[in-house]
PDB file of C-alpha atoms in Angstrom:
ATOM      1  CA  MET A 177     -13.903   4.679   7.694  1.00 62.00           C
ATOM      2  CA  MET A 178     -13.258   1.784  10.262  1.00 86.00           C
ATOM      3  CA  LEU A 179     -11.026  -1.071   9.544  1.00 95.00           C
ATOM      4  CA  LYS A 180     -11.768  -3.910  11.852  1.00 96.00           C
ATOM      5  CA  VAL A 181      -9.613  -7.080  13.106  1.00 97.00           C
ATOM      6  CA  LYS A 182     -10.878  -9.735  15.345  1.00 97.00           C
ATOM      7  CA  ASN A 183      -9.255 -13.520  16.028  1.00 97.00           C
ATOM      8  CA  LEU A 184      -6.957 -13.067  13.276  1.00 97.00           C
ATOM      9  CA  SER A 185      -5.302 -16.233  13.417  1.00 97.00           C
ATOM     10  CA  VAL A 186      -2.581 -17.583   9.621  1.00 97.00           C
ATOM     11  CA  SER A 187      -0.904 -20.754  10.181  1.00 94.00           C
ATOM     12  CA  PHE A 188       1.875 -22.428   7.375  1.00 90.00           C
ATOM     13  CA  SER A 189       1.946 -26.206   7.916  1.00 87.00           C
ATOM     14  CA  GLU A 190       0.589 -26.211  11.024  1.00 84.00           C
ATOM     15  CA  ILE A 191       3.403 -23.608  12.591  1.00 90.00           C
ATOM     16  CA  LYS A 192       0.835 -20.759  13.678  1.00 92.00           C
ATOM     17  CA  ILE A 193       2.224 -17.612  12.687  1.00 94.00           C
ATOM     18  CA  LEU A 194      -0.147 -15.435  14.489  1.00 95.00           C
ATOM     19  CA  GLU A 195      -2.372 -16.031  16.675  1.00 94.00           C
ATOM     20  CA  ASP A 196      -5.898 -14.118  17.648  1.00 96.00           C
ATOM     21  CA  ILE A 197      -4.472 -10.858  16.937  1.00 96.00           C
ATOM     22  CA  ASN A 198      -7.372  -7.873  17.638  1.00 97.00           C
ATOM     23  CA  PHE A 199      -7.045  -4.198  16.546  1.00 96.00           C
ATOM     24  CA  GLU A 200      -9.033  -1.495  14.961  1.00 95.00           C
ATOM     25  CA  ILE A 201      -8.115   1.479  13.270  1.00 95.00           C
ATOM     26  CA  ASN A 202     -10.458   4.566  12.498  1.00 94.00           C
ATOM     27  CA  GLU A 203     -10.119   7.477   9.706  1.00 92.00           C
ATOM     28  CA  ASN A 204      -6.985   9.473   9.316  1.00 94.00           C
ATOM     29  CA  ASP A 205      -5.110   7.154  11.529  1.00 96.00           C
ATOM     30  CA  TRP A 206      -1.191   5.757  10.615  1.00 97.00           C
ATOM     31  CA  LEU A 207      -0.892   2.719  12.483  1.00 96.00           C
ATOM     32  CA  MET A 208       2.908   1.590  12.983  1.00 96.00           C
ATOM     33  CA  ILE A 209       3.321  -2.239  13.426  1.00 95.00           C
ATOM     34  CA  ILE A 210       6.738  -2.928  14.491  1.00 93.00           C
ATOM     35  CA  GLY A 211       8.580  -6.130  16.134  1.00 89.00           C
ATOM     36  CA  PRO A 212      11.673  -8.313  15.119  1.00 87.00           C
ATOM     37  CA  ASN A 213      11.715 -10.544  12.121  1.00 86.00           C
ATOM     38  CA  GLY A 214      10.053 -13.250  11.541  1.00 84.00           C
ATOM     39  CA  ALA A 215       7.349 -11.677  14.484  1.00 88.00           C
ATOM     40  CA  GLY A 216       4.218 -12.088  11.920  1.00 92.00           C
ATOM     41  CA  LYS A 217       4.437  -8.601  10.436  1.00 93.00           C
ATOM     42  CA  THR A 218       4.328  -8.542   6.967  1.00 92.00           C
ATOM     43  CA  THR A 219       1.819 -11.511   7.651  1.00 95.00           C
ATOM     44  CA  ILE A 220      -0.878  -9.245   9.194  1.00 95.00           C
ATOM     45  CA  THR A 221      -0.819  -7.053   6.145  1.00 94.00           C
ATOM     46  CA  ASN A 222      -1.188 -10.153   3.660  1.00 94.00           C
ATOM     47  CA  ALA A 223      -3.706 -10.895   5.659  1.00 96.00           C
ATOM     48  CA  ILE A 224      -5.559  -7.825   5.630  1.00 95.00           C
ATOM     49  CA  ALA A 225      -5.050  -7.820   1.782  1.00 92.00           C
ATOM     50  CA  GLN A 226      -6.139 -11.159   1.363  1.00 93.00           C
ATOM     51  CA  SER A 227      -3.025 -13.299   0.217  1.00 92.00           C
ATOM     52  CA  VAL A 228      -2.696 -15.451   2.883  1.00 95.00           C
ATOM     53  CA  PRO A 229      -5.484 -17.594   4.253  1.00 95.00           C
ATOM     54  CA  TYR A 230      -6.069 -16.472   7.562  1.00 97.00           C
ATOM     55  CA  THR A 231      -9.024 -17.660  10.095  1.00 96.00           C
ATOM     56  CA  GLY A 232     -11.004 -15.143  12.167  1.00 97.00           C
ATOM     57  CA  SER A 233     -12.356 -11.219  10.877  1.00 97.00           C
ATOM     58  CA  ILE A 234     -11.385  -8.915   8.766  1.00 97.00           C
ATOM     59  CA  SER A 235     -14.069  -6.183   7.747  1.00 96.00           C
ATOM     60  CA  LEU A 236     -14.244  -2.926   6.446  1.00 92.00           C
ATOM     61  CA  ASN A 237     -16.930  -0.223   7.795  1.00 90.00           C
ATOM     62  CA  GLY A 238     -18.854  -3.720   8.865  1.00 91.00           C
ATOM     63  CA  LYS A 239     -18.550  -5.854   5.942  1.00 93.00           C
ATOM     64  CA  GLU A 240     -15.887  -8.903   5.356  1.00 95.00           C
ATOM     65  CA  ILE A 241     -12.970  -7.586   2.847  1.00 94.00           C
ATOM     66  CA  GLU A 242     -12.986 -11.202   1.880  1.00 93.00           C
ATOM     67  CA  MET A 243     -16.742 -10.632   0.295  1.00 93.00           C
ATOM     68  CA  LEU A 244     -15.832  -7.491  -1.282  1.00 92.00           C
ATOM     69  CA  PRO A 245     -15.564  -7.526  -5.218  1.00 91.00           C
ATOM     70  CA  SER A 246     -12.111  -7.016  -6.969  1.00 87.00           C
ATOM     71  CA  LYS A 247     -12.810  -3.095  -7.954  1.00 87.00           C
ATOM     72  CA  GLU A 248     -14.957  -2.318  -4.817  1.00 89.00           C
ATOM     73  CA  ARG A 249     -11.791  -3.783  -2.520  1.00 90.00           C
ATOM     74  CA  ALA A 250      -9.574  -1.419  -4.746  1.00 89.00           C
ATOM     75  CA  LYS A 251     -11.087   1.519  -3.804  1.00 90.00           C
ATOM     76  CA  GLU A 252     -11.010   0.672  -0.029  1.00 92.00           C
ATOM     77  CA  ILE A 253      -7.587  -0.856   0.455  1.00 94.00           C
ATOM     78  CA  GLY A 254      -4.116  -0.451  -1.586  1.00 94.00           C
ATOM     79  CA  VAL A 255      -1.180  -2.199  -0.733  1.00 94.00           C
ATOM     80  CA  LEU A 256       2.911  -1.118  -0.947  1.00 92.00           C
ATOM     81  CA  MET A 257       4.900  -4.591  -0.824  1.00 89.00           C
ATOM     82  CA  GLN A 258       8.656  -4.174  -0.151  1.00 83.00           C
ATOM     83  CA  ASN A 259      10.191  -5.996  -3.054  1.00 82.00           C
ATOM     84  CA  HIS A 260       8.843  -5.869  -6.583  1.00 85.00           C
ATOM     85  CA  HIS A 261       9.487  -8.985  -9.056  1.00 82.00           C
ATOM     86  CA  VAL A 262       8.658  -7.349 -12.270  1.00 86.00           C
ATOM     87  CA  THR A 263       8.898  -8.893 -15.560  1.00 86.00           C
ATOM     88  CA  TYR A 264       6.991  -6.958 -17.695  1.00 88.00           C
ATOM     89  CA  ASP A 265       8.336  -4.495 -20.096  1.00 91.00           C
ATOM     90  CA  PHE A 266       5.721  -1.595 -19.256  1.00 94.00           C
ATOM     91  CA  LYS A 267       6.756   2.020 -19.469  1.00 95.00           C
ATOM     92  CA  VAL A 268       6.719   3.504 -15.958  1.00 96.00           C
ATOM     93  CA  LYS A 269       3.586   5.370 -16.692  1.00 94.00           C
ATOM     94  CA  ASP A 270       1.932   2.694 -17.524  1.00 93.00           C
ATOM     95  CA  VAL A 271       2.134   0.688 -14.826  1.00 94.00           C
ATOM     96  CA  VAL A 272       1.530   4.041 -12.186  1.00 95.00           C
ATOM     97  CA  GLY A 273      -1.213   4.069 -14.729  1.00 92.00           C
ATOM     98  CA  LEU A 274      -2.998   0.832 -13.134  1.00 91.00           C
ATOM     99  CA  GLY A 275      -3.762   2.535  -9.826  1.00 91.00           C
ATOM    100  CA  ALA A 276      -6.533   4.018 -11.872  1.00 88.00           C
ATOM    101  CA  TYR A 277      -8.161   0.131 -12.190  1.00 79.00           C
ATOM    102  CA  SER A 278     -11.010   0.464  -9.469  1.00 74.00           C
ATOM    103  CA  ARG A 279     -12.605   3.498 -11.485  1.00 69.00           C
ATOM    104  CA  SER A 280     -11.955   2.027 -14.953  1.00 65.00           C
ATOM    105  CA  ARG A 281     -13.852   0.497 -17.347  1.00 55.00           C
ATOM    106  CA  GLY A 282     -10.849  -2.066 -18.870  1.00 54.00           C
ATOM    107  CA  ILE A 283      -7.388  -2.725 -17.641  1.00 52.00           C
ATOM    108  CA  LEU A 284      -6.538  -1.645 -20.965  1.00 53.00           C
ATOM    109  CA  GLY A 285      -8.497   1.163 -21.483  1.00 55.00           C
ATOM    110  CA  SER A 286      -7.615   4.871 -22.264  1.00 58.00           C
ATOM    111  CA  PRO A 287      -7.400   6.725 -19.292  1.00 63.00           C
ATOM    112  CA  SER A 288      -9.308  10.060 -18.828  1.00 70.00           C
ATOM    113  CA  LEU A 289      -8.088  13.611 -19.056  1.00 68.00           C
ATOM    114  CA  GLU A 290      -8.441  13.804 -14.929  1.00 79.00           C
ATOM    115  CA  GLU A 291      -6.658  10.140 -14.675  1.00 79.00           C
ATOM    116  CA  GLU A 292      -4.054  12.047 -17.317  1.00 86.00           C
ATOM    117  CA  ASP A 293      -3.780  14.944 -14.644  1.00 90.00           C
ATOM    118  CA  ILE A 294      -3.589  12.706 -11.338  1.00 91.00           C
ATOM    119  CA  LEU A 295      -1.203  10.158 -12.983  1.00 93.00           C
ATOM    120  CA  LYS A 296       1.153  12.989 -13.545  1.00 94.00           C
ATOM    121  CA  GLU A 297       0.471  14.806 -10.133  1.00 94.00           C
ATOM    122  CA  SER A 298       1.631  11.375  -8.521  1.00 95.00           C
ATOM    123  CA  LEU A 299       5.070  11.309 -10.761  1.00 96.00           C
ATOM    124  CA  ILE A 300       5.725  14.821  -9.216  1.00 95.00           C
ATOM    125  CA  MET A 301       4.836  13.629  -5.778  1.00 93.00           C
ATOM    126  CA  THR A 302       7.637  11.129  -5.680  1.00 93.00           C
ATOM    127  CA  GLY A 303      10.095  12.601  -7.712  1.00 92.00           C
ATOM    128  CA  MET A 304       9.651  10.071 -10.712  1.00 95.00           C
ATOM    129  CA  GLU A 305       8.365  12.995 -13.546  1.00 95.00           C
ATOM    130  CA  ASN A 306      11.487  12.088 -15.595  1.00 96.00           C
ATOM    131  CA  PHE A 307      11.187   8.442 -15.294  1.00 96.00           C
ATOM    132  CA  GLU A 308       8.077   7.996 -16.974  1.00 95.00           C
ATOM    133  CA  ASP A 309       9.272   6.668 -20.734  1.00 96.00           C
ATOM    134  CA  ARG A 310      11.468   4.476 -18.975  1.00 96.00           C
ATOM    135  CA  SER A 311      10.751   0.590 -19.019  1.00 96.00           C
ATOM    136  CA  ILE A 312      10.002  -0.706 -15.737  1.00 95.00           C
ATOM    137  CA  LEU A 313      12.678  -3.017 -16.138  1.00 95.00           C
ATOM    138  CA  THR A 314      15.633  -1.096 -16.112  1.00 95.00           C
ATOM    139  CA  LEU A 315      14.814   0.739 -12.315  1.00 94.00           C
ATOM    140  CA  SER A 316      16.732   0.629  -9.470  1.00 91.00           C
ATOM    141  CA  GLY A 317      15.110  -0.769  -6.284  1.00 88.00           C
ATOM    142  CA  GLY A 318      14.560   2.508  -4.908  1.00 88.00           C
ATOM    143  CA  GLU A 319      12.986   4.083  -7.906  1.00 92.00           C
ATOM    144  CA  LEU A 320      10.961   0.800  -8.810  1.00 91.00           C
ATOM    145  CA  GLN A 321       9.699   1.410  -5.467  1.00 90.00           C
ATOM    146  CA  ARG A 322       8.192   5.210  -5.655  1.00 92.00           C
ATOM    147  CA  ALA A 323       6.599   4.336  -8.917  1.00 95.00           C
ATOM    148  CA  PHE A 324       5.253   1.827  -7.183  1.00 94.00           C
ATOM    149  CA  LEU A 325       3.949   4.324  -4.557  1.00 94.00           C
ATOM    150  CA  SER A 326       3.090   6.374  -7.325  1.00 95.00           C
ATOM    151  CA  GLN A 327       0.538   3.645  -8.290  1.00 95.00           C
ATOM    152  CA  LEU A 328      -0.939   3.561  -4.895  1.00 95.00           C
ATOM    153  CA  LEU A 329      -1.648   7.283  -5.107  1.00 95.00           C
ATOM    154  CA  VAL A 330      -3.906   6.987  -8.566  1.00 94.00           C
ATOM    155  CA  GLN A 331      -5.080   3.920  -6.775  1.00 94.00           C
ATOM    156  CA  ASN A 332      -6.071   6.674  -4.198  1.00 93.00           C
ATOM    157  CA  PRO A 333      -7.736   3.523  -1.211  1.00 94.00           C
ATOM    158  CA  LYS A 334      -8.868   4.690   1.284  1.00 93.00           C
ATOM    159  CA  LEU A 335      -6.847   2.419   3.987  1.00 95.00           C
ATOM    160  CA  MET A 336      -3.142   2.528   2.327  1.00 96.00           C
ATOM    161  CA  ILE A 337      -1.012  -0.640   3.487  1.00 95.00           C
ATOM    162  CA  LEU A 338       2.919   0.027   3.697  1.00 94.00           C
ATOM    163  CA  ASP A 339       5.145  -2.584   4.069  1.00 92.00           C
ATOM    164  CA  GLU A 340       8.643  -1.414   4.743  1.00 88.00           C
ATOM    165  CA  PRO A 341       7.684   1.611   2.209  1.00 87.00           C
ATOM    166  CA  THR A 342      11.678   2.865   2.512  1.00 83.00           C
ATOM    167  CA  ASN A 343      12.917  -0.293   1.509  1.00 79.00           C
ATOM    168  CA  HIS A 344      15.610   0.548  -0.765  1.00 79.00           C
ATOM    169  CA  LEU A 345      15.269   4.314  -0.189  1.00 82.00           C
ATOM    170  CA  ASP A 346      18.200   6.240  -0.553  1.00 80.00           C
ATOM    171  CA  LEU A 347      18.555   8.506   3.144  1.00 78.00           C
ATOM    172  CA  VAL A 348      17.710  11.370   1.030  1.00 78.00           C
ATOM    173  CA  TYR A 349      14.029   9.808  -0.042  1.00 81.00           C
ATOM    174  CA  GLN A 350      13.049   7.908   3.495  1.00 84.00           C
ATOM    175  CA  GLU A 351      11.711  10.532   5.652  1.00 86.00           C
ATOM    176  CA  SER A 352      10.400  12.686   2.316  1.00 88.00           C
ATOM    177  CA  ILE A 353       8.274   9.832   1.763  1.00 90.00           C
ATOM    178  CA  PHE A 354       6.560   9.507   5.235  1.00 92.00           C
ATOM    179  CA  ASN A 355       5.599  13.431   4.924  1.00 92.00           C
ATOM    180  CA  LEU A 356       4.044  12.543   1.720  1.00 92.00           C
ATOM    181  CA  ILE A 357       2.590   9.985   3.191  1.00 94.00           C
ATOM    182  CA  ASP A 358       1.507  11.942   5.992  1.00 94.00           C
ATOM    183  CA  LYS A 359       0.156  15.070   4.041  1.00 93.00           C
ATOM    184  CA  TRP A 360      -1.509  12.271   1.558  1.00 93.00           C
ATOM    185  CA  LYS A 361      -3.313  10.585   4.713  1.00 94.00           C
ATOM    186  CA  SER A 362      -4.407  14.277   6.517  1.00 93.00           C
ATOM    187  CA  GLU A 363      -5.756  15.628   3.514  1.00 91.00           C
ATOM    188  CA  LYS A 364      -8.107  12.970   2.591  1.00 90.00           C
ATOM    189  CA  ASN A 365      -8.871  11.860   5.938  1.00 92.00           C
ATOM    190  CA  ARG A 366      -7.199   8.565   4.793  1.00 94.00           C
ATOM    191  CA  SER A 367      -5.599   5.725   7.088  1.00 96.00           C
ATOM    192  CA  VAL A 368      -1.973   4.400   7.025  1.00 96.00           C
ATOM    193  CA  ILE A 369      -0.807   0.706   7.766  1.00 96.00           C
ATOM    194  CA  SER A 370       2.852   0.991   7.999  1.00 95.00           C
ATOM    195  CA  VAL A 371       5.583  -2.025   8.987  1.00 94.00           C
ATOM    196  CA  VAL A 372       8.164  -0.802   9.983  1.00 92.00           C
ATOM    197  CA  HIS A 373      11.685  -1.146  11.598  1.00 88.00           C
ATOM    198  CA  ASP A 374      12.665   2.298  12.202  1.00 87.00           C
ATOM    199  CA  LEU A 375      11.600   3.225  15.839  1.00 90.00           C
ATOM    200  CA  ARG A 376      12.072   6.986  14.742  1.00 89.00           C
ATOM    201  CA  LEU A 377       9.701   7.470  12.220  1.00 89.00           C
ATOM    202  CA  ALA A 378       7.513   5.573  14.002  1.00 91.00           C
ATOM    203  CA  ARG A 379       7.380   7.518  16.552  1.00 92.00           C
ATOM    204  CA  MET A 380       7.155  10.299  14.247  1.00 92.00           C
ATOM    205  CA  TYR A 381       4.361   9.619  12.293  1.00 93.00           C
ATOM    206  CA  GLY A 382       2.543   7.040  13.841  1.00 92.00           C
ATOM    207  CA  ASN A 383      -0.390   7.536  16.364  1.00 85.00           C
TER     208      ASN A 383
END
């Protein structure tokens, strides 16, 4: 897998946030995006995730991402945002199960036995196995972050985009989450892009 970003520019109300950004990442790479607040770090990830309008080219294995159907895109790219605005009263396991969208016949379809096993494994990996029947609305910020990381592990995309993945997490969980992501990346030959503020973590895990 190769992601290629060429001449990426983003503007809001005639104010240029990004101008002519260029980079490539390959299979098993972990790209760390660092910089001061307001530098456009999150805007880069939002553009790759097709959440903001942009000019330039963002392609995956030679295909423009914006041209991919939603299910195919979900197989290729998964995103963990730094904040989650949840208004629906779903159980944690149901929210995590939505990560299987790209492989399912419909959002509300019953999961297969294999998908059930993947869901349970992802909850265990993030320490959320005791929360599966809780309402998503009752979770703390850190628990919510781990629940959506579980969803991303179920999705199992080729490229994982993480915007401040340790946001809201206690110190005890921060490094363990990075260890988990690094193991997932290496075992499955995936790639990761992370927006981070912690230079220590960037040096430890980025390449």
